[in-house]
Amino acid sequence: MEMPTLKVFIFDMDGTLVDSKLNFDAMREELGFPEGVPLLEHIDEIRGSVSEDEINHYFDVIHRHEKEGALASELMPGVQEFLEFLGEKNIKTAVLTRNNREVTDLTFQKWQMSFTRVLSRDCVTKQKPHPEGLLKISEELGVSPSECVYIGDFSFDLEAAKNAAMKAIL
């Protein structure tokens, strides 16, 4: 069986392309969330048992931290060279991130990065590890999931790629 050619490299943003030094423990503490819970999933869990104003407050706190992180972000070693290499090979690049669109755009403006397609948490109804975002990118770019690889730094990234039937690199 022949291996399919990789036509699209999809990246997670924070911890993969850039280090925004987000302190999730500090966010949980400020929000009053239990230790170790994923923030977005916890908000989904408690939605309905707290007011919409509280939900909005949670997202405001997360957004403030993410924006500070974008401004303080540092490019991960080798990213620029790897993106240039992929460009020279005419391989499409995309991003799927759990950050919001404003923060994602701010980060990529700071580092002068551009991608064929970028999906933030605002662009999908289900977050990683659900495969929705990866499958949406694959479909929009007209390639099968087997022709894509997802590169990330967290177990959610590996799970999302597996759930989308894509290759994954941690």
Coordinates of N, CA and C in Angstrom, one line a residue:
M1 N 0.8 -1.2 0.0 CA 0.0 0.0 0.0 C 0.9 1.2 0.0
E2 N 0.6 2.1 -0.9 CA 1.4 3.4 -1.0 C 0.9 4.4 -0.1
M3 N 1.9 5.1 0.5 CA 1.5 6.2 1.4 C 1.0 7.4 0.6
P4 N -0.1 8.0 1.1 CA -0.6 9.2 0.4 C 0.4 10.4 0.6
T5 N 0.4 11.2 -0.4 CA 1.3 12.4 -0.3 C 0.6 13.4 0.7
L6 N 1.4 14.0 1.5 CA 0.9 15.1 2.4 C 0.7 16.4 1.6
K7 N -0.5 16.9 1.6 CA -0.8 18.1 0.8 C -1.0 19.3 1.7
V8 N -1.4 19.0 3.0 CA -1.7 20.1 3.9 C -1.0 19.8 5.3
F9 N -0.3 20.8 5.8 CA 0.2 20.7 7.1 C -0.6 21.7 8.0
I10 N -1.3 21.1 9.0 CA -2.2 21.9 9.8 C -1.5 22.0 11.2
F11 N -1.4 23.2 11.7 CA -0.7 23.5 13.0 C -1.7 23.9 14.1
D12 N -1.4 23.5 15.3 CA -1.9 24.2 16.5 C -1.1 25.5 16.6
M13 N -1.7 26.5 17.3 CA -0.9 27.7 17.4 C 0.0 27.8 18.6
D14 N -0.7 27.9 19.8 CA 0.1 28.1 21.0 C 0.8 26.8 21.5
G15 N 2.1 27.0 21.7 CA 2.9 25.8 22.0 C 3.5 25.1 20.9
T16 N 3.0 25.4 19.7 CA 3.5 24.8 18.5 C 4.2 25.8 17.5
L17 N 3.4 26.8 17.1 CA 4.0 27.9 16.3 C 4.7 29.0 17.2
V18 N 4.0 29.3 18.3 CA 4.4 30.4 19.2 C 4.3 29.9 20.6
D19 N 5.1 30.5 21.5 CA 4.9 30.3 22.9 C 4.3 31.6 23.5
S20 N 3.1 31.5 23.9 CA 2.5 32.7 24.4 C 2.5 32.7 26.0
K21 N 3.2 31.7 26.5 CA 3.4 31.7 27.9 C 2.1 31.8 28.7
L22 N 1.0 31.2 28.2 CA -0.2 31.2 28.9 C -0.1 30.4 30.2
N23 N -0.6 31.0 31.2 CA -0.6 30.3 32.5 C -2.0 29.8 32.8
F24 N -2.4 28.6 32.4 CA -3.7 28.1 32.6 C -4.1 27.9 34.0
D25 N -3.1 27.6 34.9 CA -3.4 27.5 36.3 C -3.8 28.9 36.9
A26 N -3.2 30.0 36.4 CA -3.6 31.3 36.9 C -4.9 31.7 36.4
M27 N -5.3 31.3 35.2 CA -6.6 31.5 34.6 C -7.6 30.8 35.4
R28 N -7.4 29.5 35.7 CA -8.3 28.7 36.5 C -8.6 29.3 37.9
E29 N -7.5 29.8 38.5 CA -7.6 30.4 39.8 C -8.4 31.7 39.8
E30 N -8.1 32.5 38.8 CA -8.9 33.8 38.7 C -10.4 33.5 38.4
L31 N -10.6 32.4 37.6 CA -12.0 32.1 37.3 C -12.7 31.3 38.4
G32 N -11.9 30.8 39.3 CA -12.5 30.0 40.4 C -12.9 28.6 39.9
F33 N -12.1 28.1 38.9 CA -12.4 26.8 38.3 C -11.5 25.8 39.0
P34 N -12.0 24.5 39.0 CA -11.1 23.4 39.7 C -9.8 23.3 39.0
E35 N -8.8 22.8 39.7 CA -7.5 22.6 39.2 C -7.5 21.6 38.1
G36 N -6.8 21.9 37.0 CA -6.6 20.9 35.9 C -7.7 20.8 34.9
V37 N -8.9 21.4 35.1 CA -10.0 21.3 34.1 C -9.7 22.1 32.9
P38 N -10.0 21.5 31.7 CA -9.9 22.3 30.5 C -10.9 23.5 30.5
L39 N -10.5 24.7 30.3 CA -11.3 25.9 30.5 C -12.6 25.9 29.6
L40 N -12.5 25.7 28.3 CA -13.6 25.7 27.4 C -14.6 24.6 27.7
E41 N -14.1 23.5 28.0 CA -15.0 22.3 28.4 C -15.8 22.6 29.7
H42 N -15.0 23.2 30.6 CA -15.7 23.5 31.9 C -16.8 24.5 31.8
I43 N -16.5 25.5 31.0 CA -17.6 26.5 30.7 C -18.8 25.9 30.1
D44 N -18.6 25.0 29.1 CA -19.7 24.2 28.5 C -20.5 23.4 29.6
E45 N -19.7 22.8 30.5 CA -20.3 22.0 31.5 C -21.2 22.8 32.5
I46 N -20.8 24.0 32.8 CA -21.5 24.8 33.8 C -22.5 25.7 33.2
R47 N -22.5 25.8 31.8 CA -23.5 26.6 31.1 C -24.9 26.1 31.5
G48 N -25.8 27.0 31.8 CA -27.1 26.6 32.2 C -27.2 26.6 33.8
S49 N -26.1 26.5 34.5 CA -26.2 26.5 35.9 C -25.6 27.9 36.4
V50 N -25.1 28.7 35.5 CA -24.7 30.1 35.8 C -25.3 31.0 34.8
S51 N -25.3 32.3 35.2 CA -25.9 33.3 34.3 C -25.1 33.5 33.0
E52 N -25.7 34.1 32.0 CA -25.0 34.4 30.8 C -23.9 35.5 31.1
D53 N -24.2 36.4 32.0 CA -23.3 37.4 32.4 C -22.0 36.7 33.0
E54 N -22.2 35.7 33.8 CA -21.0 34.9 34.3 C -20.2 34.3 33.2
I55 N -20.9 33.7 32.2 CA -20.3 33.0 31.1 C -19.5 34.1 30.3
N56 N -20.1 35.2 30.1 CA -19.4 36.3 29.4 C -18.2 36.8 30.2
H57 N -18.3 36.8 31.5 CA -17.1 37.2 32.3 C -16.0 36.2 32.2
Y58 N -16.3 34.9 32.2 CA -15.3 33.9 32.0 C -14.6 34.1 30.7
F59 N -15.3 34.3 29.6 CA -14.6 34.5 28.3 C -13.8 35.8 28.3
D60 N -14.3 36.8 29.0 CA -13.6 38.1 29.0 C -12.2 37.8 29.7
V61 N -12.2 37.1 30.8 CA -11.0 36.8 31.5 C -10.0 36.0 30.6
I62 N -10.5 35.0 30.0 CA -9.7 34.1 29.1 C -9.2 35.0 28.0
H63 N -10.0 35.8 27.4 CA -9.6 36.7 26.3 C -8.5 37.6 26.7
R64 N -8.6 38.2 27.9 CA -7.6 39.1 28.4 C -6.2 38.4 28.5
H65 N -6.2 37.2 29.1 CA -5.0 36.4 29.2 C -4.4 36.1 27.9
E66 N -5.3 35.6 26.9 CA -4.8 35.2 25.6 C -4.3 36.4 24.9
K67 N -4.9 37.6 25.0 CA -4.4 38.8 24.3 C -3.0 39.2 24.9
E68 N -2.9 39.2 26.2 CA -1.6 39.4 26.8 C -0.5 38.4 26.3
G69 N -0.9 37.2 26.2 CA -0.1 36.1 25.7 C 0.4 36.4 24.2
A70 N -0.6 36.8 23.4 CA -0.3 37.1 22.0 C 0.8 38.2 21.9
L71 N 0.6 39.2 22.7 CA 1.6 40.4 22.7 C 2.9 40.0 23.2
A72 N 3.0 39.0 24.1 CA 4.2 38.6 24.7 C 4.8 37.4 24.0
S73 N 4.1 36.9 23.0 CA 4.5 35.6 22.4 C 5.9 35.6 21.8
E74 N 6.5 34.4 21.8 CA 7.8 34.2 21.1 C 7.6 33.1 20.1
L75 N 8.3 33.3 19.0 CA 8.2 32.3 17.9 C 9.0 31.0 18.4
M76 N 8.4 29.9 18.1 CA 9.1 28.6 18.5 C 10.2 28.4 17.5
P77 N 11.3 27.8 18.0 CA 12.5 27.6 17.2 C 12.2 26.8 15.9
G78 N 12.7 27.3 14.8 CA 12.6 26.5 13.5 C 11.3 26.7 12.8
V79 N 10.3 27.4 13.4 CA 9.0 27.6 12.7 C 9.1 28.3 11.4
Q80 N 9.8 29.5 11.4 CA 9.8 30.3 10.2 C 10.5 29.5 9.1
E81 N 11.6 28.8 9.4 CA 12.3 28.0 8.3 C 11.4 26.9 7.8
F82 N 10.7 26.2 8.7 CA 9.8 25.1 8.3 C 8.7 25.6 7.4
L83 N 8.1 26.7 7.8 CA 7.0 27.3 7.0 C 7.5 27.7 5.6
E84 N 8.7 28.3 5.6 CA 9.3 28.7 4.3 C 9.6 27.4 3.4
F85 N 10.1 26.3 4.0 CA 10.3 25.1 3.3 C 9.0 24.6 2.7
L86 N 7.9 24.6 3.5 CA 6.6 24.1 3.0 C 6.2 25.0 1.9
G87 N 6.4 26.3 2.0 CA 6.0 27.2 0.9 C 6.8 26.9 -0.4
E88 N 8.0 26.6 -0.3 CA 8.9 26.3 -1.4 C 8.4 25.0 -2.1
K89 N 7.8 24.1 -1.3 CA 7.3 22.8 -1.9 C 5.8 22.9 -2.3
N90 N 5.3 24.1 -2.2 CA 3.9 24.4 -2.6 C 2.9 23.5 -1.7
I91 N 3.3 23.3 -0.5 CA 2.4 22.6 0.4 C 1.6 23.6 1.2
K92 N 0.3 23.4 1.2 CA -0.6 24.3 1.9 C -0.4 24.2 3.4
T93 N -0.6 25.3 4.1 CA -0.6 25.3 5.6 C -1.9 25.9 6.1
A94 N -2.2 25.4 7.3 CA -3.5 25.8 7.9 C -3.2 25.8 9.4
V95 N -4.1 26.4 10.2 CA -4.1 26.5 11.6 C -5.4 26.1 12.2
L96 N -5.4 25.3 13.2 CA -6.6 25.1 14.0 C -6.2 25.3 15.5
T97 N -6.8 26.4 16.1 CA -6.5 26.7 17.5 C -7.7 26.9 18.3
R98 N -7.5 26.7 19.6 CA -8.6 26.9 20.6 C -8.6 28.4 21.0
N99 N -7.7 29.2 20.5 CA -7.7 30.7 20.8 C -8.8 31.3 20.0
N100 N -9.2 32.5 20.4 CA -10.2 33.2 19.6 C -9.6 33.9 18.4
R101 N -10.4 34.4 17.5 CA -9.9 34.9 16.2 C -9.1 36.2 16.4
E102 N -9.5 37.1 17.2 CA -8.8 38.3 17.4 C -7.4 38.1 17.9
V103 N -7.2 37.2 18.9 CA -5.9 36.8 19.4 C -5.1 36.1 18.4
T104 N -5.7 35.2 17.6 CA -5.0 34.5 16.6 C -4.5 35.4 15.5
D105 N -5.3 36.4 15.1 CA -4.9 37.3 14.1 C -3.8 38.2 14.6
L106 N -3.9 38.7 15.9 CA -2.9 39.5 16.5 C -1.5 38.8 16.6
T107 N -1.6 37.5 16.9 CA -0.3 36.7 17.0 C 0.3 36.6 15.6
F108 N -0.5 36.3 14.6 CA 0.1 36.1 13.3 C 0.5 37.4 12.6
Q109 N -0.1 38.5 13.0 CA 0.4 39.9 12.6 C 1.7 40.2 13.2
K110 N 1.8 39.9 14.5 CA 3.1 40.2 15.2 C 4.2 39.4 14.5
W111 N 4.0 38.2 14.1 CA 5.1 37.3 13.6 C 5.1 37.3 12.0
Q112 N 4.2 38.1 11.4 CA 4.1 38.2 9.9 C 4.0 36.8 9.3
M113 N 3.0 36.0 9.9 CA 2.8 34.6 9.3 C 1.4 34.6 8.6
S114 N 1.4 33.9 7.6 CA 0.1 33.7 6.9 C -0.1 32.2 6.5
F115 N -1.3 31.8 6.4 CA -1.6 30.4 6.2 C -2.8 30.4 5.2
T116 N -2.9 29.2 4.5 CA -4.0 29.1 3.5 C -5.3 29.2 4.2
R117 N -5.5 28.6 5.4 CA -6.7 28.7 6.2 C -6.4 28.7 7.6
V118 N -7.2 29.5 8.4 CA -7.0 29.6 9.8 C -8.4 29.4 10.5
L119 N -8.5 28.5 11.4 CA -9.8 28.3 12.1 C -9.5 28.5 13.6
S120 N -10.2 29.4 14.2 CA -10.1 29.6 15.7 C -11.3 29.0 16.3
R121 N -11.4 29.2 17.6 CA -12.5 28.6 18.4 C -13.9 29.2 17.9
D122 N -13.8 30.4 17.4 CA -15.0 31.1 16.9 C -15.6 30.4 15.6
C123 N -14.8 29.6 15.0 CA -15.2 29.1 13.6 C -15.8 27.7 13.7
V124 N -15.8 27.1 14.9 CA -16.3 25.7 15.0 C -17.3 25.7 16.2
T125 N -18.2 24.7 16.1 CA -19.1 24.5 17.2 C -18.6 23.6 18.3
K126 N -17.6 22.7 17.9 CA -17.0 21.8 18.9 C -15.5 21.9 18.8
Q127 N -14.9 22.0 20.0 CA -13.4 22.3 20.1 C -12.7 20.9 20.1
K128 N -11.4 21.1 19.8 CA -10.5 19.9 19.9 C -10.7 19.3 21.3
P129 N -10.7 18.0 21.4 CA -10.3 16.9 20.5 C -11.4 16.5 19.5
H130 N -12.5 17.2 19.4 CA -13.5 16.9 18.4 C -12.9 17.2 17.0
P131 N -13.1 16.3 16.0 CA -12.4 16.5 14.7 C -13.1 17.6 13.8
E132 N -14.1 18.3 14.3 CA -14.8 19.2 13.4 C -13.9 20.2 12.7
G133 N -13.0 20.9 13.4 CA -12.2 21.9 12.8 C -11.2 21.3 11.7
L134 N -10.6 20.2 12.1 CA -9.7 19.5 11.1 C -10.4 19.1 9.9
L135 N -11.6 18.5 10.0 CA -12.4 18.0 8.9 C -12.9 19.2 8.0
K136 N -13.2 20.3 8.7 CA -13.6 21.5 7.9 C -12.4 22.0 7.1
I137 N -11.2 22.1 7.6 CA -10.1 22.5 6.9 C -9.8 21.6 5.7
S138 N -9.9 20.3 5.9 CA -9.6 19.3 4.9 C -10.6 19.5 3.7
E139 N -11.9 19.6 4.1 CA -13.0 19.8 3.1 C -12.8 21.1 2.3
E140 N -12.6 22.2 3.1 CA -12.4 23.5 2.4 C -11.2 23.6 1.5
L141 N -10.2 22.8 1.8 CA -9.0 22.8 0.9 C -9.0 21.7 -0.1
G142 N -10.1 20.9 -0.1 CA -10.3 20.0 -1.2 C -9.4 18.8 -1.1
V143 N -9.0 18.4 0.1 CA -8.1 17.2 0.2 C -8.7 16.2 1.2
S144 N -8.3 15.0 1.1 CA -8.9 14.0 2.1 C -8.1 14.1 3.4
P145 N -8.7 13.7 4.5 CA -8.0 13.8 5.8 C -6.6 13.0 5.7
S146 N -6.6 11.9 4.9 CA -5.3 11.2 4.9 C -4.2 11.9 4.2
E147 N -4.5 13.0 3.6 CA -3.5 13.9 2.9 C -3.0 15.0 3.8
C148 N -3.5 15.0 5.0 CA -3.2 16.1 6.0 C -2.4 15.5 7.2
V149 N -1.6 16.4 7.8 CA -1.0 16.1 9.1 C -1.3 17.2 10.0
Y150 N -1.6 16.9 11.3 CA -1.8 17.9 12.3 C -0.7 17.9 13.3
I151 N -0.1 19.1 13.5 CA 1.1 19.2 14.4 C 0.6 20.0 15.6
G152 N 0.8 19.4 16.8 CA 0.4 20.1 18.0 C 1.3 19.8 19.2
D153 N 0.9 20.3 20.3 CA 1.8 20.1 21.5 C 1.0 19.5 22.7
F154 N -0.2 19.0 22.5 CA -1.0 18.6 23.6 C -1.8 17.4 23.2
S155 N -2.3 16.6 24.1 CA -3.0 15.4 23.9 C -4.3 15.7 23.0
F156 N -4.9 16.8 23.2 CA -6.1 17.2 22.5 C -5.8 17.2 21.0
D157 N -4.6 17.6 20.6 CA -4.2 17.7 19.2 C -4.0 16.3 18.6
L158 N -3.4 15.4 19.4 CA -3.3 14.0 18.9 C -4.6 13.4 18.8
E159 N -5.5 13.6 19.8 CA -6.8 13.0 19.7 C -7.7 13.6 18.6
A160 N -7.6 14.9 18.3 CA -8.3 15.5 17.2 C -7.9 14.9 15.9
A161 N -6.6 14.7 15.7 CA -6.1 14.2 14.5 C -6.6 12.7 14.3
K162 N -6.5 11.9 15.4 CA -7.0 10.6 15.3 C -8.4 10.5 15.0
N163 N -9.2 11.4 15.6 CA -10.7 11.4 15.4 C -11.0 11.9 14.0
A164 N -10.1 12.6 13.3 CA -10.3 13.1 11.9 C -9.7 12.1 10.9
A165 N -9.0 11.0 11.4 CA -8.3 10.1 10.5 C -7.2 10.8 9.8
M166 N -6.5 11.7 10.5 CA -5.3 12.3 10.0 C -4.1 11.8 10.7
K167 N -2.9 12.0 10.1 CA -1.7 11.8 10.8 C -1.4 12.9 11.8
A168 N -0.7 12.6 12.8 CA -0.4 13.6 13.9 C 1.1 13.6 14.2
I169 N 1.5 14.8 14.6 CA 2.9 14.9 15.1 C 2.8 15.7 16.4
L170 N 3.4 15.2 17.4 CA 3.3 15.9 18.7 C 4.6 16.7 18.9

